[in-house]
Amino acid sequence: MAKPLRLLICEDKDDDALLEVEELREWGFDPDYQRVDNAPDLELALKAGPWEAILADYNMPSFTGMDALRIVRSEGLDIPFLLVSGTVGEDRAVDAMKAGAHDYIMKGNLARLGPAVERELREAQMREERRQALEALQKAHDELEGRVQERTAELRDVNAALQAEAIKRQKAKEELRQANELLEQRVAERTAELAQSVDALEEEVLERELTEDELRQALEEVREKDSILIQQSRLAAMGEMIGNIAHQWRQPLNSLGLKVQQLLLFYDLGELSRDFLHKNEKESMKLIQHMSQTIDDFRNYFKPDKEKTEFKVHEAVARTLLLIEDSYINQHIRVEVDLQNDCVIYGYENEFAQVLLNILVNARDVFTEREVDDPRVMIHIGKDGNKALLTISDNAGGVPEEIMGKIFDPYFTTKGPQTGTGVGLFMSKAIIEKNMGGSLSVRNTCDGAEFRIEV
């Protein structure tokens, strides 16, 4: 089937134009053509277009093929332009090609006309597809740049908030140190008072009955002490979490940088496609969402629980592992989770996660201190009768027997004063046993320690 062709011919001789049209028909084209022989008619014809190809005689009485070429180029049109002449020399033909003509055909060799037009139409189509691809690339680049700028602004705000939180934490740390000294003094005094009270309680209860106000006041003092200790434990964990966030952002930020560089590389190689742009944009947004989710996880972890709720143990374990994942990876610590029963606990999910984090951080620190080869943490989730059972064991060598009975005591720590507060395991036991009605214990195994939680 003949291929339609919108053809503009600059030729003063109608017979020559008919010969060119007939040659194109023999090559398989169906030309719809117009012939012009002067500059004004050419300008009008260009405006009435569009045209797919232009043939121009090099020499005409009123104007030349080079004049026609300059007019076409001045209109900014990218149309295959072929010079046809019977007298043009090789030097002039080369000059015409340099000026922008796509080919020249000798009238004595019109057999070249069909293949030349077909080739130039194909190259014009390729130039148009390339132009459209560049426009699509620029549009995608602008959209991606806009999204990156939006996310950058969000990350800048988050970073400012983290910096402010770090400053606040430093101030709180100093206040906490002073509060610790005062609290130790008060606890010691209160402990002595309570010990005396217990000894004399049987005698005093016969002599007088504590009033409701006195009991309420004693209860409030105990709650105040617990509240201070819980806050101290959370502040210690906050420093750990800020470091984990920095680790979790480093890899996605590096990946984002590589994806931006890929755009330029694939463009330079001529392999940039819409599918690649869509895939690159989708993966970039996934990385940005991952960094945003890290901030949400950090915020949710430190949100105090208002009331007891039902939650799945394995989900609390998974959420806690995400918080400490990067520091475990950096220290080559393997974690194995054995889920035998997807049990449900009724209690405070965030406080339960804090207990898990305290135990996992302690295990990591012991691995580092003892330089354990192939460090491993094993987490077992199951049931013991009607109770949910969770054990966390390691291969770090275990707890020395001389301190086994002290590790849940307040302010007892084997770490230096810069890394340990001595309240993590104390508060963990209080959360599990006092707040959730369960039990937390520890024992040594053949190659490490095992913490056992029953609720």
CSV table of C-alpha atoms in Angstrom, one decimal:
chain,number,residue,atom,x,y,z
A,1,MET,CA,0.0,0.0,0.0
A,2,ALA,CA,1.4,3.4,-1.0
A,3,LYS,CA,2.6,5.6,1.9
A,4,PRO,CA,1.0,9.1,2.0
A,5,LEU,CA,3.5,12.0,1.7
A,6,ARG,CA,2.9,15.7,2.2
A,7,LEU,CA,5.4,17.2,-0.2
A,8,LEU,CA,6.4,20.8,-1.0
A,9,ILE,CA,8.4,21.3,-4.3
A,10,CYS,CA,10.4,24.5,-5.0
A,11,GLU,CA,10.7,24.2,-8.8
A,12,ASP,CA,10.1,26.6,-11.7
A,13,LYS,CA,9.5,23.7,-14.2
A,14,ASP,CA,6.3,21.7,-13.9
A,15,ASP,CA,7.8,18.8,-15.9
A,16,ASP,CA,10.7,18.4,-13.6
A,17,ALA,CA,8.3,18.5,-10.6
A,18,LEU,CA,6.2,15.7,-12.2
A,19,LEU,CA,9.3,13.6,-12.8
A,20,GLU,CA,10.2,13.8,-9.1
A,21,VAL,CA,6.7,13.0,-8.1
A,22,GLU,CA,6.5,10.0,-10.4
A,23,GLU,CA,9.9,8.7,-9.1
A,24,LEU,CA,8.5,8.9,-5.5
A,25,ARG,CA,5.4,7.0,-6.6
A,26,GLU,CA,7.5,4.2,-8.1
A,27,TRP,CA,9.3,4.0,-4.7
A,28,GLY,CA,6.0,3.4,-2.9
A,29,PHE,CA,4.9,6.9,-1.9
A,30,ASP,CA,1.6,8.6,-2.6
A,31,PRO,CA,2.7,12.3,-2.8
A,32,ASP,CA,0.2,15.1,-2.0
A,33,TYR,CA,2.3,17.9,-3.3
A,34,GLN,CA,2.4,21.7,-4.0
A,35,ARG,CA,4.8,23.4,-6.3
A,36,VAL,CA,6.2,27.0,-5.7
A,37,ASP,CA,8.8,28.9,-7.7
A,38,ASN,CA,9.3,32.1,-5.6
A,39,ALA,CA,10.0,33.2,-2.0
A,40,PRO,CA,6.5,34.7,-1.1
A,41,ASP,CA,4.7,31.6,-2.3
A,42,LEU,CA,7.2,29.4,-0.3
A,43,GLU,CA,6.5,31.4,2.9
A,44,LEU,CA,2.7,31.1,2.4
A,45,ALA,CA,3.0,27.4,1.7
A,46,LEU,CA,5.1,26.9,4.9
A,47,LYS,CA,2.4,28.6,7.0
A,48,ALA,CA,-0.3,26.4,5.3
A,49,GLY,CA,1.6,23.2,6.1
A,50,PRO,CA,2.5,20.9,7.7
A,51,TRP,CA,4.9,19.3,5.2
A,52,GLU,CA,6.8,16.1,5.6
A,53,ALA,CA,9.5,16.8,3.0
A,54,ILE,CA,10.8,19.6,0.8
A,55,LEU,CA,12.5,19.3,-2.6
A,56,ALA,CA,14.2,22.4,-4.0
A,57,ASP,CA,15.9,23.0,-7.4
A,58,TYR,CA,19.3,24.6,-6.8
A,59,ASN,CA,18.9,27.1,-9.7
A,60,MET,CA,15.6,28.9,-10.4
A,61,PRO,CA,15.0,32.3,-12.2
A,62,SER,CA,13.4,34.1,-9.2
A,63,PHE,CA,15.3,32.5,-6.3
A,64,THR,CA,17.7,29.6,-5.6
A,65,GLY,CA,17.4,26.4,-3.6
A,66,MET,CA,19.8,28.0,-1.0
A,67,ASP,CA,17.3,30.9,-0.6
A,68,ALA,CA,14.6,28.4,0.0
A,69,LEU,CA,16.8,26.6,2.6
A,70,ARG,CA,17.4,29.9,4.5
A,71,ILE,CA,13.6,30.6,4.5
A,72,VAL,CA,12.8,27.1,5.9
A,73,ARG,CA,15.5,27.4,8.6
A,74,SER,CA,14.3,30.9,9.6
A,75,GLU,CA,10.9,29.5,10.3
A,76,GLY,CA,12.5,27.1,12.8
A,77,LEU,CA,11.1,24.0,11.0
A,78,ASP,CA,12.8,20.6,11.2
A,79,ILE,CA,11.6,19.2,7.8
A,80,PRO,CA,13.8,17.0,5.5
A,81,PHE,CA,15.2,19.4,2.9
A,82,LEU,CA,16.7,17.8,-0.3
A,83,LEU,CA,18.3,19.9,-3.1
A,84,VAL,CA,17.7,18.6,-6.7
A,85,SER,CA,19.8,20.0,-9.5
A,86,GLY,CA,21.4,19.0,-12.8
A,87,THR,CA,24.3,21.4,-12.6
A,88,VAL,CA,25.5,21.7,-9.0
A,89,GLY,CA,29.1,20.9,-8.4
A,90,GLU,CA,30.5,18.8,-5.5
A,91,ASP,CA,31.8,21.9,-3.6
A,92,ARG,CA,28.5,23.6,-3.8
A,93,ALA,CA,26.7,20.5,-2.7
A,94,VAL,CA,29.0,20.2,0.4
A,95,ASP,CA,28.3,23.9,1.2
A,96,ALA,CA,24.6,23.2,1.0
A,97,MET,CA,24.9,20.3,3.4
A,98,LYS,CA,26.8,22.4,5.8
A,99,ALA,CA,24.1,25.1,5.6
A,100,GLY,CA,21.5,22.5,6.7
A,101,ALA,CA,20.4,20.6,3.6
A,102,HIS,CA,19.9,16.9,4.4
A,103,ASP,CA,20.9,15.6,0.9
A,104,TYR,CA,21.3,16.6,-2.7
A,105,ILE,CA,20.1,14.6,-5.7
A,106,MET,CA,21.3,15.0,-9.3
A,107,LYS,CA,18.4,15.2,-11.8
A,108,GLY,CA,20.3,12.7,-13.9
A,109,ASN,CA,20.1,10.2,-11.0
A,110,LEU,CA,16.6,10.5,-9.7
A,111,ALA,CA,16.7,6.8,-8.7
A,112,ARG,CA,18.4,8.0,-5.4
A,113,LEU,CA,15.4,10.2,-4.7
A,114,GLY,CA,13.0,7.6,-3.2
A,115,PRO,CA,15.6,6.0,-0.8
A,116,ALA,CA,16.9,9.4,0.2
A,117,VAL,CA,13.4,10.7,1.1
A,118,GLU,CA,12.6,7.5,3.0
A,119,ARG,CA,15.9,7.8,4.9
A,120,GLU,CA,15.3,11.4,5.8
A,121,LEU,CA,11.7,10.8,6.9
A,122,ARG,CA,13.0,8.1,9.2
A,123,GLU,CA,15.7,10.3,10.7
A,124,ALA,CA,13.2,13.2,11.1
A,125,GLN,CA,10.9,10.8,13.0
A,126,MET,CA,13.9,9.8,15.2
A,127,ARG,CA,14.7,13.4,15.8
A,128,GLU,CA,11.0,14.1,16.8
A,129,GLU,CA,11.0,11.1,19.1
A,130,ARG,CA,14.3,12.3,20.7
A,131,ARG,CA,12.8,15.7,21.2
A,132,GLN,CA,9.7,14.3,22.8
A,133,ALA,CA,11.9,12.1,25.0
A,134,LEU,CA,13.9,15.1,26.1
A,135,GLU,CA,10.7,17.0,26.9
A,136,ALA,CA,9.5,14.1,28.9
A,137,LEU,CA,12.8,13.9,30.7
A,138,GLN,CA,12.8,17.5,31.5
A,139,LYS,CA,9.2,17.3,32.8
A,140,ALA,CA,10.1,14.3,34.9
A,141,HIS,CA,13.3,16.0,36.2
A,142,ASP,CA,11.3,19.1,37.2
A,143,GLU,CA,8.7,17.0,38.9
A,144,LEU,CA,11.3,14.9,40.7
A,145,GLU,CA,13.2,18.1,41.6
A,146,GLY,CA,10.1,19.6,43.1
A,147,ARG,CA,9.4,16.4,45.2
A,148,VAL,CA,13.0,16.3,46.3
A,149,GLN,CA,12.8,19.9,47.4
A,150,GLU,CA,9.6,19.3,49.3
A,151,ARG,CA,11.1,16.3,51.0
A,152,THR,CA,14.3,18.2,51.7
A,153,ALA,CA,12.4,20.9,53.4
A,154,GLU,CA,10.6,18.3,55.5
A,155,LEU,CA,13.9,16.6,56.4
A,156,ARG,CA,15.4,20.0,57.2
A,157,ASP,CA,12.5,20.6,59.6
A,158,VAL,CA,13.0,17.1,61.2
A,159,ASN,CA,16.7,17.6,61.5
A,160,ALA,CA,16.2,21.0,63.2
A,161,ALA,CA,13.7,19.3,65.6
A,162,LEU,CA,16.3,16.5,66.3
A,163,GLN,CA,19.0,19.1,67.0
A,164,ALA,CA,16.7,21.0,69.3
A,165,GLU,CA,15.8,17.7,71.0
A,166,ALA,CA,19.5,16.8,71.4
A,167,ILE,CA,20.1,20.2,73.1
A,168,LYS,CA,17.1,19.6,75.3
A,169,ARG,CA,18.3,16.2,76.1
A,170,GLN,CA,21.8,17.5,77.1
A,171,LYS,CA,20.1,19.9,79.5
A,172,ALA,CA,17.8,17.2,80.8
A,173,LYS,CA,20.8,15.0,81.3
A,174,GLU,CA,22.4,17.5,83.6
A,175,GLU,CA,19.2,18.1,85.4
A,176,LEU,CA,18.8,14.3,85.6
A,177,ARG,CA,22.2,13.9,87.1
A,178,GLN,CA,21.4,16.4,89.8
A,179,ALA,CA,18.0,14.8,90.3
A,180,ASN,CA,19.7,11.4,90.6
A,181,GLU,CA,21.9,12.6,93.5
A,182,LEU,CA,18.9,14.0,95.3
A,183,LEU,CA,16.8,11.0,94.5
A,184,GLU,CA,19.5,8.6,95.8
A,185,GLN,CA,19.5,10.5,99.0
A,186,ARG,CA,15.7,10.5,99.3
A,187,VAL,CA,15.5,6.8,98.4
A,188,ALA,CA,18.1,6.0,101.0
A,189,GLU,CA,16.3,8.0,103.6
A,190,ARG,CA,12.9,6.7,102.6
A,191,THR,CA,14.2,3.1,102.5
A,192,ALA,CA,15.5,3.5,106.1
A,193,GLU,CA,12.2,5.0,107.1
A,194,LEU,CA,10.2,2.2,105.5
A,195,ALA,CA,12.5,-0.5,107.1
A,196,GLN,CA,11.8,1.0,110.5
A,197,SER,CA,8.1,1.2,109.7
A,198,VAL,CA,7.9,-2.4,108.7
A,199,ASP,CA,9.6,-3.5,111.9
A,200,ALA,CA,7.2,-1.5,114.0
A,201,LEU,CA,4.1,-2.0,111.9
A,202,GLU,CA,2.7,-4.9,113.9
A,203,GLU,CA,2.9,-2.9,117.1
A,204,GLU,CA,1.7,0.3,115.6
A,205,VAL,CA,-1.3,-1.2,113.9
A,206,LEU,CA,-2.6,-2.3,117.3
A,207,GLU,CA,-2.1,1.2,118.7
A,208,ARG,CA,-3.5,3.3,115.8
A,209,GLU,CA,-4.8,3.0,112.3
A,210,LEU,CA,-3.3,4.9,109.5
A,211,THR,CA,-5.7,7.5,108.2
A,212,GLU,CA,-6.8,7.5,104.5
A,213,ASP,CA,-4.9,10.7,103.9
A,214,GLU,CA,-1.6,9.2,105.2
A,215,LEU,CA,-2.1,6.1,103.0
A,216,ARG,CA,-2.8,8.3,99.9
A,217,GLN,CA,0.3,10.4,100.6
A,218,ALA,CA,2.5,7.3,100.9
A,219,LEU,CA,1.1,5.9,97.7
A,220,GLU,CA,1.7,9.2,95.8
A,221,GLU,CA,5.4,9.3,97.0
A,222,VAL,CA,5.9,5.8,95.7
A,223,ARG,CA,4.3,6.7,92.4
A,224,GLU,CA,6.4,9.8,92.1
A,225,LYS,CA,9.6,7.8,92.6
A,226,ASP,CA,8.5,5.3,89.9
A,227,SER,CA,7.6,8.1,87.5
A,228,ILE,CA,11.1,9.7,88.0
A,229,LEU,CA,12.8,6.3,87.4
A,230,ILE,CA,10.7,5.6,84.3
A,231,GLN,CA,11.5,9.0,82.9
A,232,GLN,CA,15.2,8.5,83.6
A,233,SER,CA,15.1,5.1,81.8
A,234,ARG,CA,13.3,6.7,78.8
A,235,LEU,CA,15.9,9.5,78.5
A,236,ALA,CA,18.7,7.0,78.5
A,237,ALA,CA,16.9,5.1,75.7
A,238,MET,CA,16.4,8.4,73.7
A,239,GLY,CA,20.1,8.8,73.2
A,240,GLU,CA,20.3,5.3,71.9
A,241,MET,CA,17.4,6.0,69.5
A,242,ILE,CA,18.9,9.2,68.1
A,243,GLY,CA,22.0,7.3,67.1
A,244,ASN,CA,19.9,4.6,65.5
A,245,ILE,CA,18.0,7.1,63.4
A,246,ALA,CA,21.3,8.6,62.1
A,247,HIS,CA,22.4,5.0,61.0
A,248,GLN,CA,19.0,4.2,59.4
A,249,TRP,CA,19.0,7.4,57.3
A,250,ARG,CA,22.6,7.1,55.9
A,251,GLN,CA,21.9,4.2,53.5
A,252,PRO,CA,18.6,5.6,52.0
A,253,LEU,CA,20.3,9.0,51.5
A,254,ASN,CA,23.2,7.3,49.7
A,255,SER,CA,20.7,5.4,47.5
A,256,LEU,CA,18.9,8.6,46.6
A,257,GLY,CA,22.1,10.2,45.5
A,258,LEU,CA,22.9,7.2,43.3
A,259,LYS,CA,19.5,7.3,41.7
A,260,VAL,CA,19.8,11.0,40.8
A,261,GLN,CA,23.2,10.2,39.2
A,262,GLN,CA,21.7,7.3,37.3
A,263,LEU,CA,19.4,9.8,35.5
A,264,LEU,CA,22.3,11.7,34.0
A,265,LEU,CA,24.2,8.5,33.2
A,266,PHE,CA,21.3,6.9,31.3
A,267,TYR,CA,20.6,10.1,29.5
A,268,ASP,CA,24.3,10.4,28.3
A,269,LEU,CA,24.1,6.7,27.2
A,270,GLY,CA,20.9,7.4,25.2
A,271,GLU,CA,19.1,4.7,27.3
A,272,LEU,CA,16.7,6.9,29.2
A,273,SER,CA,13.1,5.7,28.9
A,274,ARG,CA,9.8,6.6,30.4
A,275,ASP,CA,9.6,3.2,32.1
A,276,PHE,CA,13.1,3.8,33.7
A,277,LEU,CA,12.0,7.3,34.9
A,278,HIS,CA,8.8,5.8,36.4
A,279,LYS,CA,10.7,3.0,38.1
A,280,ASN,CA,13.4,5.4,39.4
A,281,GLU,CA,10.8,7.8,40.7
A,282,LYS,CA,8.8,5.0,42.5
A,283,GLU,CA,12.0,3.7,44.2
A,284,SER,CA,13.1,7.2,45.2
A,285,MET,CA,9.7,7.8,46.9
A,286,LYS,CA,9.9,4.5,48.6
A,287,LEU,CA,13.3,5.5,50.2
A,288,ILE,CA,11.8,8.8,51.3
A,289,GLN,CA,8.8,7.1,52.8
A,290,HIS,CA,11.1,4.8,54.7
A,291,MET,CA,13.0,7.7,56.2
A,292,SER,CA,9.6,9.3,57.2
A,293,GLN,CA,8.5,6.0,58.7
A,294,THR,CA,11.7,6.0,60.9
A,295,ILE,CA,10.6,9.4,62.4
A,296,ASP,CA,7.1,8.0,63.0
A,297,ASP,CA,8.5,4.9,64.8
A,298,PHE,CA,10.8,7.1,67.0
A,299,ARG,CA,7.8,9.4,67.9
A,300,ASN,CA,5.5,6.4,68.7
A,301,TYR,CA,8.1,4.7,70.8
A,302,PHE,CA,8.3,7.6,73.2
A,303,LYS,CA,4.6,8.2,73.3
A,304,PRO,CA,3.4,7.3,76.8
A,305,ASP,CA,0.7,4.6,77.0
A,306,LYS,CA,-2.6,6.0,78.5
A,307,GLU,CA,-4.3,2.6,79.1
A,308,LYS,CA,-3.8,-1.1,78.7
A,309,THR,CA,-4.6,-2.6,75.3
A,310,GLU,CA,-4.2,-6.0,73.7
A,311,PHE,CA,-1.2,-6.4,71.4
A,312,LYS,CA,0.6,-9.2,69.7
A,313,VAL,CA,4.0,-10.1,71.1
A,314,HIS,CA,5.7,-10.7,67.7
A,315,GLU,CA,4.6,-7.3,66.5
A,316,ALA,CA,6.1,-5.6,69.5
A,317,VAL,CA,9.3,-7.6,69.0
A,318,ALA,CA,9.5,-6.7,65.3
A,319,ARG,CA,8.9,-3.0,66.0
A,320,THR,CA,11.7,-3.0,68.7
A,321,LEU,CA,14.1,-4.8,66.3
A,322,LEU,CA,13.6,-2.1,63.7
A,323,LEU,CA,14.6,0.6,66.3
A,324,ILE,CA,18.0,-1.2,67.0
A,325,GLU,CA,18.5,-2.9,63.6
A,326,ASP,CA,21.3,-0.6,62.2
A,327,SER,CA,23.5,-0.8,65.3
A,328,TYR,CA,23.1,-4.6,65.3
A,329,ILE,CA,24.0,-4.8,61.6
A,330,ASN,CA,27.1,-2.5,62.1
A,331,GLN,CA,28.3,-4.9,64.8
A,332,HIS,CA,27.5,-8.0,62.8
A,333,ILE,CA,25.0,-9.3,65.4
A,334,ARG,CA,22.7,-12.0,64.1
A,335,VAL,CA,19.1,-12.1,65.4
A,336,GLU,CA,17.0,-15.3,65.2
A,337,VAL,CA,13.3,-15.2,66.0
A,338,ASP,CA,11.5,-18.5,66.8
A,339,LEU,CA,7.7,-17.8,66.6
A,340,GLN,CA,6.0,-20.9,68.0
A,341,ASN,CA,2.8,-19.2,69.1
A,342,ASP,CA,1.4,-15.8,68.1
A,343,CYS,CA,0.3,-15.0,71.6
A,344,VAL,CA,-1.5,-11.8,72.7
A,345,ILE,CA,-0.8,-9.7,75.9
A,346,TYR,CA,-3.0,-7.3,77.6
A,347,GLY,CA,-0.9,-4.4,78.9
A,348,TYR,CA,1.2,-1.4,77.9
A,349,GLU,CA,2.7,-2.0,74.5
A,350,ASN,CA,5.3,0.9,74.5
A,351,GLU,CA,6.5,0.0,78.0
A,352,PHE,CA,6.8,-3.7,76.9
A,353,ALA,CA,8.9,-2.5,73.9
A,354,GLN,CA,11.1,-0.5,76.3
A,355,VAL,CA,11.8,-3.7,78.3
A,356,LEU,CA,12.8,-5.5,75.1
A,357,LEU,CA,15.0,-2.6,74.0
A,358,ASN,CA,16.8,-2.5,77.4
A,359,ILE,CA,17.6,-6.2,77.2
A,360,LEU,CA,18.7,-6.0,73.5
A,361,VAL,CA,20.9,-2.9,74.1
A,362,ASN,CA,22.6,-4.7,77.1
A,363,ALA,CA,23.3,-7.7,75.0
A,364,ARG,CA,24.9,-5.5,72.3
A,365,ASP,CA,27.1,-3.7,74.8
A,366,VAL,CA,28.3,-7.1,76.3
A,367,PHE,CA,29.1,-8.3,72.8
A,368,THR,CA,31.2,-5.2,72.3
A,369,GLU,CA,32.9,-5.3,75.7
A,370,ARG,CA,33.8,-9.0,75.4
A,371,GLU,CA,34.7,-8.9,71.7
A,372,VAL,CA,32.5,-12.0,71.0
A,373,ASP,CA,33.1,-13.8,67.7
A,374,ASP,CA,29.9,-14.5,65.7
A,375,PRO,CA,27.5,-12.7,68.2
A,376,ARG,CA,24.0,-14.1,68.1
A,377,VAL,CA,20.7,-13.2,69.8
A,378,MET,CA,17.9,-15.8,69.9
A,379,ILE,CA,14.3,-14.7,70.6
A,380,HIS,CA,11.7,-17.4,71.3
A,381,ILE,CA,7.9,-16.5,71.4
A,382,GLY,CA,5.5,-19.1,72.7
A,383,LYS,CA,3.2,-20.1,75.6
A,384,ASP,CA,3.7,-21.7,79.0
A,385,GLY,CA,0.2,-22.9,80.0
A,386,ASN,CA,-2.1,-19.9,79.9
A,387,LYS,CA,0.8,-17.3,79.9
A,388,ALA,CA,2.6,-15.7,77.0
A,389,LEU,CA,6.3,-16.6,77.1
A,390,LEU,CA,9.2,-14.7,75.6
A,391,THR,CA,12.9,-15.5,76.1
A,392,ILE,CA,15.9,-13.5,74.8
A,393,SER,CA,19.2,-15.4,75.0
A,394,ASP,CA,22.7,-14.6,73.7
A,395,ASN,CA,26.1,-16.3,73.4
A,396,ALA,CA,28.1,-13.6,75.2
A,397,GLY,CA,29.3,-15.8,78.0
A,398,GLY,CA,26.6,-15.2,80.6
A,399,VAL,CA,26.2,-13.1,83.8
A,400,PRO,CA,28.9,-13.6,86.5
A,401,GLU,CA,27.5,-15.5,89.4
A,402,GLU,CA,28.7,-12.9,91.9
A,403,ILE,CA,26.4,-10.2,90.5
A,404,MET,CA,23.5,-12.4,89.3
A,405,GLY,CA,21.4,-11.4,92.3
A,406,LYS,CA,22.0,-7.7,91.8
A,407,ILE,CA,21.4,-7.0,88.2
A,408,PHE,CA,17.7,-5.9,88.8
A,409,ASP,CA,18.7,-3.6,91.7
A,410,PRO,CA,18.3,0.1,91.2
A,411,TYR,CA,21.5,2.0,90.1
A,412,PHE,CA,23.5,-1.3,89.8
A,413,THR,CA,25.6,-1.3,86.6
A,414,THR,CA,28.8,-2.9,85.4
A,415,LYS,CA,29.2,-0.2,82.8
A,416,GLY,CA,31.1,3.1,83.3
A,417,PRO,CA,29.2,6.2,84.5
A,418,GLN,CA,29.2,7.6,80.9
A,419,THR,CA,27.4,4.6,79.4
A,420,GLY,CA,25.2,3.1,82.2
A,421,THR,CA,22.7,4.5,84.6
A,422,GLY,CA,21.8,1.3,86.4
A,423,VAL,CA,18.0,1.8,86.0
A,424,GLY,CA,17.3,-0.1,82.8
A,425,LEU,CA,16.8,-3.6,84.1
A,426,PHE,CA,15.4,-2.3,87.4
A,427,MET,CA,12.6,-0.5,85.5
A,428,SER,CA,12.2,-3.5,83.1
A,429,LYS,CA,11.4,-5.7,86.1
A,430,ALA,CA,9.0,-3.1,87.6
A,431,ILE,CA,7.2,-2.7,84.3
A,432,ILE,CA,6.7,-6.5,83.7
A,433,GLU,CA,5.9,-7.4,87.3
A,434,LYS,CA,4.2,-4.3,88.8
A,435,ASN,CA,2.5,-2.8,85.8
A,436,MET,CA,1.6,-5.9,83.8
A,437,GLY,CA,1.4,-8.6,86.5
A,438,GLY,CA,4.0,-10.9,85.0
A,439,SER,CA,7.5,-12.0,85.8
A,440,LEU,CA,11.0,-11.2,84.5
A,441,SER,CA,14.0,-13.4,85.4
A,442,VAL,CA,17.5,-14.3,84.1
A,443,ARG,CA,19.6,-17.4,84.1
A,444,ASN,CA,22.9,-18.5,82.5
A,445,THR,CA,22.9,-21.0,79.7
A,446,CYS,CA,25.8,-23.0,78.3
A,447,ASP,CA,27.2,-20.1,76.3
A,448,GLY,CA,25.4,-17.0,77.5
A,449,ALA,CA,22.5,-15.4,79.4
A,450,GLU,CA,18.7,-15.9,79.0
A,451,PHE,CA,16.1,-13.4,80.0
A,452,ARG,CA,12.6,-14.9,80.5
A,453,ILE,CA,9.4,-12.9,80.4
A,454,GLU,CA,6.0,-14.4,81.4
A,455,VAL,CA,2.8,-12.4,81.3
